[in-house]
Amino acid sequence: AQSVTQPDIHITVSEGASLELRCNYSYGATPYLFWYVQSPGQGLQLLLKYFSGDTLVQGIKGFEAEFKRSQSSFNLRKPSVHWSDAAEYFCAVAGMDSSYKLIFGSGTRLLVRP
Amino acid sequence: SQTIHQWPATLVQPVGSPLSLECTVEGTSNPNLYWYRQAAGRGLQLLFYSVGIGQISSEVPQNLSASRPQDRQFILSSKKLLLSDSGFYLCAWSRTVQETQYFGPGTRLLVL
């Protein structure tokens, strides 16, 4: 069955420090991969997505993610975190076949120390 | 550009009361529409999706239902709410089933 694992429930980093949020997926073929961000009480905003091509994808707000097929991972990175990045981050996978589903991980809450 | 609206933003309802949450999309036609629920401290769970007017598919058995009376309107309903229905309900749309889903602002439902 398809699944997405975000092993870190909470992560705390200092403002200006680098960030990496982990995401591992289980899927029988090459999936579509997404990272969404959710500010408290808000809907989800798409940060970036991977469908095919270059395995390093750039997103909004200075985020990037790298698709590593051998590790079934799609980790999100940012070189320098800003206080406004504090939010919850969700990794999601969708099938490239006729599947319609977005399967979400349980999320990682990012806290930023001043 | 496309926008997605959800109404109401927050709702407090007693157990056993009915529910109607509305989602509308502007700026596109024949979108795929989705209802997700996010329970406190958990990820998102797909409840329903629709590829066209009157076409609804359910992902999980529950006391909720969905309807699509118009091309860009998606409604989530219940005849009798349960405590376990509390959560954050998100509507999303996409152009096709394999394209990016864009989410609305959500409705926070508290059942007392």
Coordinates of N, CA and C in Angstrom, one line a residue:
Chain A
A1 N 0.8 -1.2 0.0 CA 0.0 0.0 0.0 C 0.9 1.2 0.0
Q2 N 0.3 2.3 -0.6 CA 1.1 3.5 -0.6 C 1.1 4.2 0.8
S3 N 2.3 4.7 1.1 CA 2.3 5.4 2.4 C 3.4 6.5 2.3
V4 N 3.3 7.4 3.2 CA 4.3 8.5 3.4 C 4.7 8.6 4.9
T5 N 6.0 8.6 5.1 CA 6.5 8.7 6.5 C 7.3 10.0 6.7
Q6 N 6.9 10.7 7.6 CA 7.7 11.9 8.1 C 8.1 11.6 9.5
P7 N 9.3 11.2 9.7 CA 9.8 10.6 11.0 C 9.9 11.6 12.1
D8 N 10.0 12.9 11.8 CA 10.1 13.9 12.8 C 8.8 14.6 13.0
I9 N 8.3 14.5 14.2 CA 7.0 15.2 14.5 C 7.3 16.6 14.7
H10 N 8.3 17.0 15.5 CA 8.7 18.4 15.7 C 10.2 18.5 15.4
I11 N 10.5 19.7 14.9 CA 11.9 20.1 14.7 C 12.0 21.6 15.1
T12 N 13.1 21.9 15.9 CA 13.3 23.2 16.3 C 14.7 23.6 15.8
V13 N 14.7 24.8 15.1 CA 16.0 25.3 14.6 C 16.1 26.8 14.9
S14 N 17.3 27.3 14.9 CA 17.5 28.7 15.2 C 17.3 29.5 13.9
E15 N 16.9 30.7 14.0 CA 16.7 31.5 12.8 C 18.1 31.7 12.2
G16 N 18.1 31.5 10.8 CA 19.4 31.6 10.1 C 20.1 30.3 9.9
A17 N 19.7 29.3 10.6 CA 20.2 27.9 10.5 C 19.6 27.2 9.3
S18 N 20.3 26.2 8.9 CA 19.8 25.4 7.8 C 18.7 24.4 8.3
L19 N 17.9 23.9 7.3 CA 16.8 23.0 7.7 C 16.7 21.9 6.7
E20 N 16.5 20.7 7.2 CA 16.1 19.6 6.4 C 15.0 18.8 7.0
L21 N 13.9 18.6 6.3 CA 12.7 17.9 6.8 C 12.7 16.6 6.0
R22 N 12.6 15.5 6.7 CA 12.6 14.2 6.0 C 11.3 13.6 5.6
C23 N 11.3 13.0 4.4 CA 10.1 12.3 3.9 C 10.5 11.1 3.2
N24 N 9.9 10.0 3.6 CA 10.1 8.7 2.9 C 8.8 8.2 2.4
Y25 N 8.7 7.6 1.2 CA 7.5 7.1 0.7 C 7.6 5.6 0.3
S26 N 6.4 5.0 0.2 CA 6.3 3.7 -0.3 C 5.3 3.6 -1.4
Y27 N 5.9 3.3 -2.6 CA 5.0 3.3 -3.8 C 5.6 2.4 -4.8
G28 N 4.8 1.7 -5.5 CA 5.2 0.7 -6.4 C 5.9 1.2 -7.7
A29 N 5.7 2.4 -8.0 CA 6.2 3.0 -9.2 C 6.7 4.4 -8.9
T30 N 7.2 5.1 -9.9 CA 7.7 6.5 -9.6 C 6.4 7.4 -9.3
P31 N 6.4 8.0 -8.2 CA 5.2 8.8 -7.8 C 5.4 10.2 -8.2
Y32 N 4.3 11.0 -8.1 CA 4.4 12.4 -8.0 C 4.6 12.8 -6.5
L33 N 5.4 13.7 -6.2 CA 5.8 14.1 -4.9 C 5.5 15.5 -4.6
F34 N 5.1 15.8 -3.4 CA 4.7 17.2 -3.1 C 5.1 17.6 -1.7
W35 N 5.4 18.8 -1.5 CA 5.5 19.4 -0.1 C 4.6 20.6 0.0
Y36 N 3.8 20.5 1.1 CA 2.8 21.6 1.4 C 3.2 22.1 2.7
V37 N 2.8 23.4 2.9 CA 3.0 24.1 4.2 C 1.7 24.6 4.7
Q38 N 1.5 24.4 6.0 CA 0.3 24.9 6.7 C 0.6 25.8 7.9
S39 N 0.2 27.0 7.8 CA 0.3 27.9 8.9 C -0.9 27.7 9.9
P40 N -0.8 28.0 11.1 CA -1.8 27.7 12.1 C -3.2 28.1 11.7
G41 N -4.2 27.2 11.6 CA -5.5 27.6 11.3 C -5.8 27.9 9.8
Q42 N -4.8 27.6 9.0 CA -4.9 27.9 7.6 C -5.0 26.7 6.7
G43 N -5.3 26.9 5.4 CA -5.2 25.8 4.5 C -3.8 25.5 4.1
L44 N -3.6 24.6 3.2 CA -2.3 24.1 2.7 C -1.9 24.9 1.5
Q45 N -0.6 25.3 1.5 CA 0.0 26.0 0.4 C 1.1 25.1 -0.2
L46 N 1.1 24.9 -1.5 CA 2.0 24.1 -2.2 C 3.4 24.8 -2.2
L47 N 4.4 24.1 -1.7 CA 5.8 24.6 -1.7 C 6.5 24.2 -3.0
L48 N 6.4 23.0 -3.4 CA 7.0 22.5 -4.6 C 6.5 21.1 -4.9
K49 N 6.9 20.6 -6.1 CA 6.4 19.3 -6.5 C 7.4 18.7 -7.5
Y50 N 7.4 17.4 -7.5 CA 8.3 16.7 -8.4 C 7.4 15.7 -9.2
F51 N 7.5 15.9 -10.6 CA 6.7 15.0 -11.5 C 7.7 14.1 -12.2
S52 N 8.8 14.7 -12.8 CA 9.8 14.0 -13.6 C 10.9 15.0 -13.8
G53 N 12.0 14.5 -14.4 CA 13.1 15.4 -14.8 C 14.1 15.6 -13.7
D54 N 14.6 16.7 -13.6 CA 15.7 17.1 -12.6 C 15.2 16.7 -11.2
T55 N 16.0 15.9 -10.5 CA 15.6 15.4 -9.2 C 15.7 16.4 -8.1
L56 N 16.3 17.5 -8.4 CA 16.4 18.6 -7.4 C 15.4 19.7 -7.9
V57 N 14.4 19.9 -7.1 CA 13.3 20.9 -7.5 C 13.4 22.1 -6.6
Q58 N 13.1 23.2 -7.2 CA 13.1 24.5 -6.4 C 11.6 24.9 -6.2
G59 N 11.4 25.4 -5.0 CA 10.0 25.8 -4.7 C 10.0 27.3 -4.3
I60 N 8.9 27.7 -3.7 CA 8.7 29.0 -3.3 C 9.4 29.2 -1.9
K61 N 9.6 30.5 -1.5 CA 10.1 30.8 -0.2 C 11.5 30.3 0.0
G62 N 12.2 30.0 -1.0 CA 13.6 29.5 -0.9 C 13.8 28.1 -0.5
F63 N 12.7 27.3 -0.6 CA 12.8 25.8 -0.3 C 13.2 25.1 -1.6
E64 N 13.8 23.9 -1.3 CA 14.1 23.0 -2.4 C 14.0 21.6 -1.8
A65 N 13.8 20.6 -2.7 CA 13.7 19.2 -2.3 C 14.4 18.3 -3.4
E66 N 14.9 17.2 -2.9 CA 15.6 16.3 -3.8 C 15.0 14.9 -3.8
F67 N 14.6 14.5 -4.9 CA 14.0 13.1 -5.1 C 15.2 12.1 -5.2
K68 N 15.2 11.2 -4.3 CA 16.2 10.1 -4.4 C 15.5 8.8 -4.5
R69 N 15.5 8.3 -5.7 CA 14.8 7.0 -5.9 C 15.3 5.9 -5.1
S70 N 16.6 5.8 -5.0 CA 17.3 4.6 -4.3 C 16.9 4.6 -2.8
Q71 N 16.6 5.8 -2.3 CA 16.3 5.9 -0.9 C 14.8 6.1 -0.6
S72 N 14.0 6.1 -1.7 CA 12.6 6.4 -1.6 C 12.4 7.7 -0.7
S73 N 13.1 8.7 -1.0 CA 13.0 9.9 -0.1 C 12.8 11.1 -1.0
F74 N 12.3 12.1 -0.3 CA 12.0 13.4 -0.9 C 12.1 14.5 0.2
N75 N 13.3 14.7 0.6 CA 13.6 15.6 1.7 C 13.5 17.1 1.3
L76 N 13.0 17.9 2.2 CA 12.8 19.3 2.0 C 14.0 20.0 2.7
R77 N 14.5 21.0 2.0 CA 15.7 21.8 2.6 C 15.5 23.3 2.4
K78 N 16.1 24.0 3.3 CA 16.3 25.4 3.2 C 17.6 25.8 3.8
P79 N 18.4 26.6 3.1 CA 19.7 27.0 3.7 C 19.7 27.9 4.9
S80 N 18.7 28.7 5.0 CA 18.6 29.7 6.1 C 17.2 29.9 6.4
V81 N 16.8 29.5 7.6 CA 15.4 29.6 8.0 C 15.1 31.0 8.6
H82 N 13.9 31.4 8.3 CA 13.4 32.7 8.8 C 12.3 32.4 9.8
W83 N 12.0 33.3 10.7 CA 11.0 33.1 11.7 C 9.7 32.8 11.1
S84 N 9.4 33.4 10.0 CA 8.1 33.2 9.3 C 7.9 31.8 8.7
D85 N 9.0 31.0 8.7 CA 8.9 29.6 8.2 C 8.3 28.7 9.3
A86 N 8.1 29.1 10.5 CA 7.4 28.3 11.5 C 6.0 27.9 11.1
A87 N 5.8 26.6 10.9 CA 4.5 26.1 10.4 C 4.6 24.6 10.5
E88 N 3.6 24.0 9.9 CA 3.6 22.5 9.8 C 3.8 22.2 8.3
Y89 N 4.6 21.2 8.1 CA 5.0 20.8 6.7 C 4.5 19.4 6.4
F90 N 3.9 19.2 5.3 CA 3.4 17.9 4.9 C 4.0 17.5 3.6
C91 N 4.4 16.2 3.6 CA 4.9 15.6 2.4 C 3.7 14.7 1.9
A92 N 3.6 14.7 0.5 CA 2.5 13.9 0.0 C 2.9 13.2 -1.3
V93 N 2.3 12.1 -1.6 CA 2.6 11.3 -2.8 C 1.3 11.0 -3.6
A94 N 1.4 11.1 -4.9 CA 0.2 10.7 -5.7 C 0.7 9.8 -6.8
G95 N -0.2 8.9 -7.3 CA 0.2 7.9 -8.3 C 0.3 8.5 -9.7
M96 N 1.2 8.0 -10.5 CA 1.3 8.4 -11.9 C 0.3 7.6 -12.8
D97 N -0.4 6.6 -12.2 CA -1.3 5.8 -12.9 C -2.7 6.5 -12.9
S98 N -3.7 5.7 -12.9 CA -5.1 6.3 -12.8 C -5.5 6.7 -11.4
S99 N -4.6 6.5 -10.5 CA -4.9 6.8 -9.1 C -5.1 8.3 -8.9
Y100 N -6.0 8.7 -8.1 CA -6.3 10.1 -7.9 C -5.8 10.6 -6.5
K101 N -5.4 9.7 -5.7 CA -5.2 10.0 -4.3 C -3.9 10.8 -4.0
L102 N -4.0 11.7 -3.1 CA -2.9 12.3 -2.5 C -2.8 11.6 -1.1
I103 N -1.7 10.9 -0.9 CA -1.4 10.3 0.4 C -0.5 11.2 1.2
F104 N -0.9 11.7 2.4 CA -0.1 12.6 3.1 C 0.6 11.9 4.2
G105 N 1.8 12.5 4.6 CA 2.4 12.1 5.8 C 1.7 12.8 7.0
S106 N 2.2 12.5 8.2 CA 1.5 13.0 9.4 C 2.0 14.4 9.7
G107 N 3.0 14.9 9.0 CA 3.4 16.3 9.2 C 4.6 16.4 10.1
T108 N 5.3 17.5 9.9 CA 6.4 17.9 10.8 C 6.2 19.3 11.2
R109 N 6.1 19.6 12.5 CA 5.9 21.0 13.0 C 7.3 21.6 13.2
L110 N 7.5 22.7 12.5 CA 8.8 23.4 12.6 C 8.6 24.6 13.5
L111 N 9.5 24.6 14.5 CA 9.6 25.8 15.4 C 10.9 26.5 15.2
V112 N 10.9 27.8 15.2 CA 12.1 28.6 14.9 C 12.4 29.5 16.1
R113 N 13.6 29.3 16.6 CA 14.1 30.0 17.8 C 14.7 31.4 17.3
P114 N 14.4 32.4 18.0 CA 14.9 33.7 17.5 C 16.5 33.8 17.7
Chain B
S1 N -7.1 34.0 -12.6 CA -6.6 33.0 -11.8 C -7.7 32.3 -11.0
Q2 N -7.3 31.1 -10.5 CA -8.3 30.3 -9.8 C -8.3 30.6 -8.3
T3 N -9.5 30.6 -7.7 CA -9.6 30.7 -6.2 C -10.5 29.7 -5.7
I4 N -10.3 29.3 -4.5 CA -11.2 28.3 -3.8 C -11.7 28.9 -2.5
H5 N -12.9 28.8 -2.3 CA -13.5 29.3 -1.1 C -14.2 28.2 -0.3
Q6 N -14.1 28.4 1.1 CA -14.9 27.5 1.9 C -15.7 28.3 2.9
W7 N -16.8 27.8 3.2 CA -17.7 28.5 4.1 C -18.5 27.5 5.0
P8 N -18.7 27.7 6.3 CA -18.1 28.8 7.1 C -16.6 28.5 7.4
A9 N -16.0 29.5 8.0 CA -14.6 29.3 8.5 C -14.5 28.5 9.7
T10 N -15.4 28.7 10.6 CA -15.5 27.9 11.9 C -17.0 27.6 12.2
L11 N -17.2 26.5 12.9 CA -18.5 26.1 13.2 C -18.5 25.3 14.5
V12 N -19.4 25.6 15.4 CA -19.6 24.8 16.6 C -21.0 24.3 16.6
Q13 N -21.1 22.9 16.6 CA -22.4 22.3 16.5 C -22.6 21.2 17.6
P14 N -23.8 21.1 18.1 CA -24.1 20.0 19.0 C -24.1 18.6 18.4
V15 N -23.8 17.6 19.2 CA -23.9 16.2 18.7 C -25.3 16.0 18.2
G16 N -25.5 15.3 17.1 CA -26.8 14.9 16.6 C -27.4 16.0 15.6
S17 N -26.7 17.1 15.5 CA -27.3 18.2 14.6 C -26.8 17.9 13.2
P18 N -27.4 18.5 12.2 CA -27.0 18.3 10.8 C -25.8 19.2 10.5
L19 N -25.2 18.9 9.4 CA -24.0 19.7 8.9 C -24.1 20.0 7.4
S20 N -23.6 21.1 7.1 CA -23.4 21.5 5.7 C -22.3 22.4 5.5
L21 N -21.2 21.9 4.9 CA -20.0 22.8 4.6 C -20.0 22.9 3.1
E22 N -19.6 24.2 2.7 CA -19.6 24.5 1.2 C -18.3 24.8 0.7
C23 N -18.0 24.4 -0.5 CA -16.7 24.7 -1.1 C -17.0 25.1 -2.6
T24 N -16.5 26.3 -3.0 CA -16.7 26.7 -4.3 C -15.4 27.1 -5.0
V25 N -15.3 26.9 -6.2 CA -14.0 27.2 -7.0 C -14.4 28.2 -8.1
E26 N -13.5 29.2 -8.3 CA -13.7 30.2 -9.3 C -12.5 30.1 -10.3
G27 N -12.8 30.5 -11.5 CA -11.7 30.6 -12.5 C -11.3 29.4 -13.2
T28 N -12.1 28.3 -13.1 CA -11.8 27.1 -13.9 C -13.1 26.4 -14.1
S29 N -13.1 25.5 -15.0 CA -14.3 24.7 -15.3 C -14.0 23.2 -15.2
N30 N -15.0 22.5 -14.8 CA -14.9 21.0 -14.6 C -13.7 20.6 -13.8
P31 N -13.5 21.2 -12.6 CA -12.4 20.8 -11.8 C -12.7 19.4 -11.1
N32 N -11.6 18.8 -10.7 CA -11.8 17.7 -9.8 C -11.8 18.3 -8.4
L33 N -12.7 17.8 -7.5 CA -12.9 18.4 -6.2 C -12.7 17.3 -5.2
Y34 N -12.2 17.7 -4.0 CA -11.8 16.8 -3.0 C -12.2 17.4 -1.6
W35 N -12.6 16.5 -0.7 CA -12.8 16.8 0.7 C -11.8 16.0 1.5
Y36 N -11.1 16.7 2.4 CA -10.1 16.1 3.3 C -10.5 16.5 4.7
R37 N -10.2 15.6 5.7 CA -10.3 15.9 7.1 C -9.0 15.8 7.8
Q38 N -8.7 16.8 8.6 CA -7.5 16.8 9.4 C -7.8 16.8 10.9
A39 N -7.6 15.7 11.5 CA -7.9 15.6 13.0 C -6.7 16.2 13.7
A40 N -7.0 16.6 14.9 CA -5.9 17.4 15.7 C -4.6 16.6 15.8
G41 N -3.5 17.2 15.4 CA -2.2 16.5 15.5 C -2.0 15.4 14.5
R42 N -2.8 15.4 13.4 CA -2.7 14.3 12.5 C -2.6 14.8 11.1
G43 N -2.3 14.0 10.2 CA -2.2 14.3 8.7 C -3.6 14.4 8.1
L44 N -3.7 14.5 6.8 CA -4.9 14.7 6.1 C -5.4 13.4 5.6
Q45 N -6.7 13.2 5.7 CA -7.4 12.0 5.2 C -8.4 12.4 4.2
L46 N -8.3 11.7 3.0 CA -9.2 12.0 1.9 C -10.5 11.4 2.3
L47 N -11.6 12.2 2.2 CA -13.0 11.7 2.5 C -13.7 11.4 1.2
F48 N -13.8 12.4 0.3 CA -14.6 12.2 -0.9 C -13.8 12.9 -2.0
Y49 N -14.1 12.4 -3.3 CA -13.6 13.2 -4.4 C -14.7 13.1 -5.5
S50 N -14.6 14.1 -6.4 CA -15.6 14.2 -7.5 C -14.9 14.6 -8.8
V51 N -15.2 13.9 -9.9 CA -14.6 14.3 -11.2 C -15.7 15.0 -12.0
G52 N -16.9 15.1 -11.6 CA -17.9 15.8 -12.3 C -19.2 16.0 -11.5
I53 N -20.1 16.8 -12.1 CA -21.4 17.0 -11.4 C -22.1 15.7 -11.1
G54 N -22.5 15.5 -9.9 CA -23.2 14.3 -9.5 C -22.4 13.1 -9.3
Q55 N -21.1 13.2 -9.6 CA -20.2 12.0 -9.5 C -19.4 12.2 -8.2
I56 N -19.7 11.3 -7.2 CA -19.0 11.3 -5.9 C -18.5 10.0 -5.6
S57 N -17.2 9.9 -5.1 CA -16.6 8.7 -4.7 C -16.2 8.9 -3.2
S58 N -16.5 7.9 -2.4 CA -16.2 7.9 -1.0 C -15.0 7.1 -0.7
E59 N -14.1 7.6 0.2 CA -12.9 6.9 0.5 C -13.0 6.1 1.8
V60 N -13.8 6.6 2.8 CA -13.9 6.0 4.1 C -15.4 6.0 4.5
P61 N -15.8 4.8 5.0 CA -17.2 4.8 5.5 C -17.4 5.6 6.7
Q62 N -18.4 6.4 6.8 CA -18.7 7.3 7.9 C -20.1 7.9 7.8
N63 N -20.4 8.7 8.7 CA -21.7 9.3 8.6 C -21.8 10.6 7.8
L64 N -20.7 10.9 7.1 CA -20.7 12.1 6.2 C -21.1 11.7 4.8
S65 N -21.5 12.7 4.0 CA -21.8 12.5 2.6 C -21.4 13.7 1.9
A66 N -21.3 13.6 0.6 CA -20.9 14.8 -0.2 C -21.8 14.8 -1.4
S67 N -21.9 16.0 -2.0 CA -22.7 16.3 -3.2 C -22.1 17.3 -4.0
R68 N -22.3 17.3 -5.3 CA -21.8 18.3 -6.2 C -23.0 18.7 -7.1
P69 N -23.7 19.7 -6.6 CA -24.9 20.1 -7.4 C -24.6 21.0 -8.6
Q70 N -23.4 21.6 -8.6 CA -23.0 22.4 -9.7 C -21.5 22.1 -10.0
D71 N -21.1 22.6 -11.2 CA -19.7 22.2 -11.6 C -18.7 22.6 -10.6
R72 N -18.8 23.8 -10.0 CA -17.8 24.3 -9.2 C -18.2 24.4 -7.7
Q73 N -19.1 23.6 -7.3 CA -19.6 23.6 -5.9 C -19.6 22.2 -5.4
F74 N -19.0 22.1 -4.2 CA -18.8 20.8 -3.5 C -19.3 20.9 -2.1
I75 N -20.2 20.1 -1.7 CA -20.8 20.2 -0.3 C -20.6 19.0 0.5
L76 N -20.2 19.2 1.7 CA -20.0 18.1 2.7 C -21.2 18.2 3.7
S77 N -21.8 17.0 3.9 CA -23.0 17.0 4.8 C -23.0 15.9 5.8
S78 N -23.8 16.1 6.8 CA -24.1 15.0 7.7 C -25.5 15.2 8.2
K79 N -26.3 14.1 8.5 CA -27.6 14.2 9.0 C -27.5 14.4 10.6
K80 N -26.5 13.7 11.2 CA -26.4 13.7 12.6 C -24.9 13.7 12.9
L81 N -24.4 14.7 13.5 CA -23.0 14.8 13.8 C -22.6 14.0 15.0
L82 N -21.4 13.4 15.0 CA -20.8 12.7 16.1 C -19.6 13.5 16.7
L83 N -19.3 13.3 17.9 CA -18.1 14.0 18.5 C -16.9 13.8 17.7
S84 N -16.8 12.6 17.1 CA -15.6 12.2 16.3 C -15.5 13.0 15.0
D85 N -16.6 13.7 14.6 CA -16.5 14.5 13.4 C -15.8 15.8 13.6
S86 N -15.4 16.1 14.8 CA -14.7 17.4 15.0 C -13.3 17.3 14.2
G87 N -13.0 18.4 13.7 CA -11.7 18.5 12.9 C -11.6 19.7 12.0
F88 N -10.6 19.7 11.2 CA -10.4 20.7 10.2 C -10.7 20.1 8.9
Y89 N -11.6 20.7 8.2 CA -12.1 20.2 6.9 C -11.5 21.0 5.7
L90 N -10.8 20.4 4.8 CA -10.2 21.1 3.7 C -10.8 20.6 2.4
C91 N -11.1 21.6 1.6 CA -11.5 21.3 0.2 C -10.4 21.6 -0.7
A92 N -10.2 20.8 -1.8 CA -9.2 21.1 -2.7 C -9.7 20.8 -4.1
W93 N -9.0 21.4 -5.1 CA -9.4 21.2 -6.5 C -8.1 20.9 -7.3
S94 N -8.3 20.3 -8.5 CA -7.2 20.1 -9.4 C -7.8 20.0 -10.8
R95 N -7.0 20.3 -11.8 CA -7.5 20.3 -13.2 C -7.8 18.8 -13.7
T96 N -6.9 17.9 -13.3 CA -7.1 16.5 -13.6 C -6.7 15.7 -12.4
V97 N -7.0 14.4 -12.4 CA -6.7 13.6 -11.2 C -5.2 13.5 -10.9
Q98 N -4.3 13.8 -11.9 CA -2.9 13.6 -11.7 C -2.2 14.9 -11.6
E99 N -2.9 16.0 -11.5 CA -2.2 17.3 -11.3 C -2.3 17.8 -9.9
T100 N -1.6 18.8 -9.6 CA -1.5 19.4 -8.3 C -2.9 19.7 -7.8
Q101 N -3.0 19.4 -6.5 CA -4.2 19.8 -5.8 C -4.0 21.1 -5.0
Y102 N -4.9 22.1 -5.2 CA -4.8 23.4 -4.5 C -5.9 23.4 -3.4
F103 N -5.5 23.9 -2.2 CA -6.4 23.8 -1.1 C -7.1 25.1 -0.7
G104 N -8.3 25.0 -0.2 CA -9.0 26.1 0.3 C -8.5 26.4 1.7
P105 N -9.1 27.5 2.4 CA -8.6 27.9 3.7 C -9.1 27.0 4.8
G106 N -10.1 26.1 4.6 CA -10.5 25.2 5.6 C -11.7 25.7 6.4
T107 N -12.4 24.7 7.0 CA -13.4 25.0 8.0 C -13.1 24.2 9.3
R108 N -13.0 24.9 10.4 CA -12.8 24.2 11.6 C -14.1 23.9 12.3
L109 N -14.4 22.6 12.5 CA -15.6 22.1 13.1 C -15.4 21.6 14.5
L110 N -16.2 22.0 15.4 CA -16.1 21.5 16.8 C -17.5 21.0 17.1
V111 N -17.6 19.7 17.4 CA -18.8 19.1 17.8 C -18.8 18.9 19.3
L112 N -19.8 19.4 20.0 CA -19.9 19.4 21.4 C -21.0 18.5 21.9

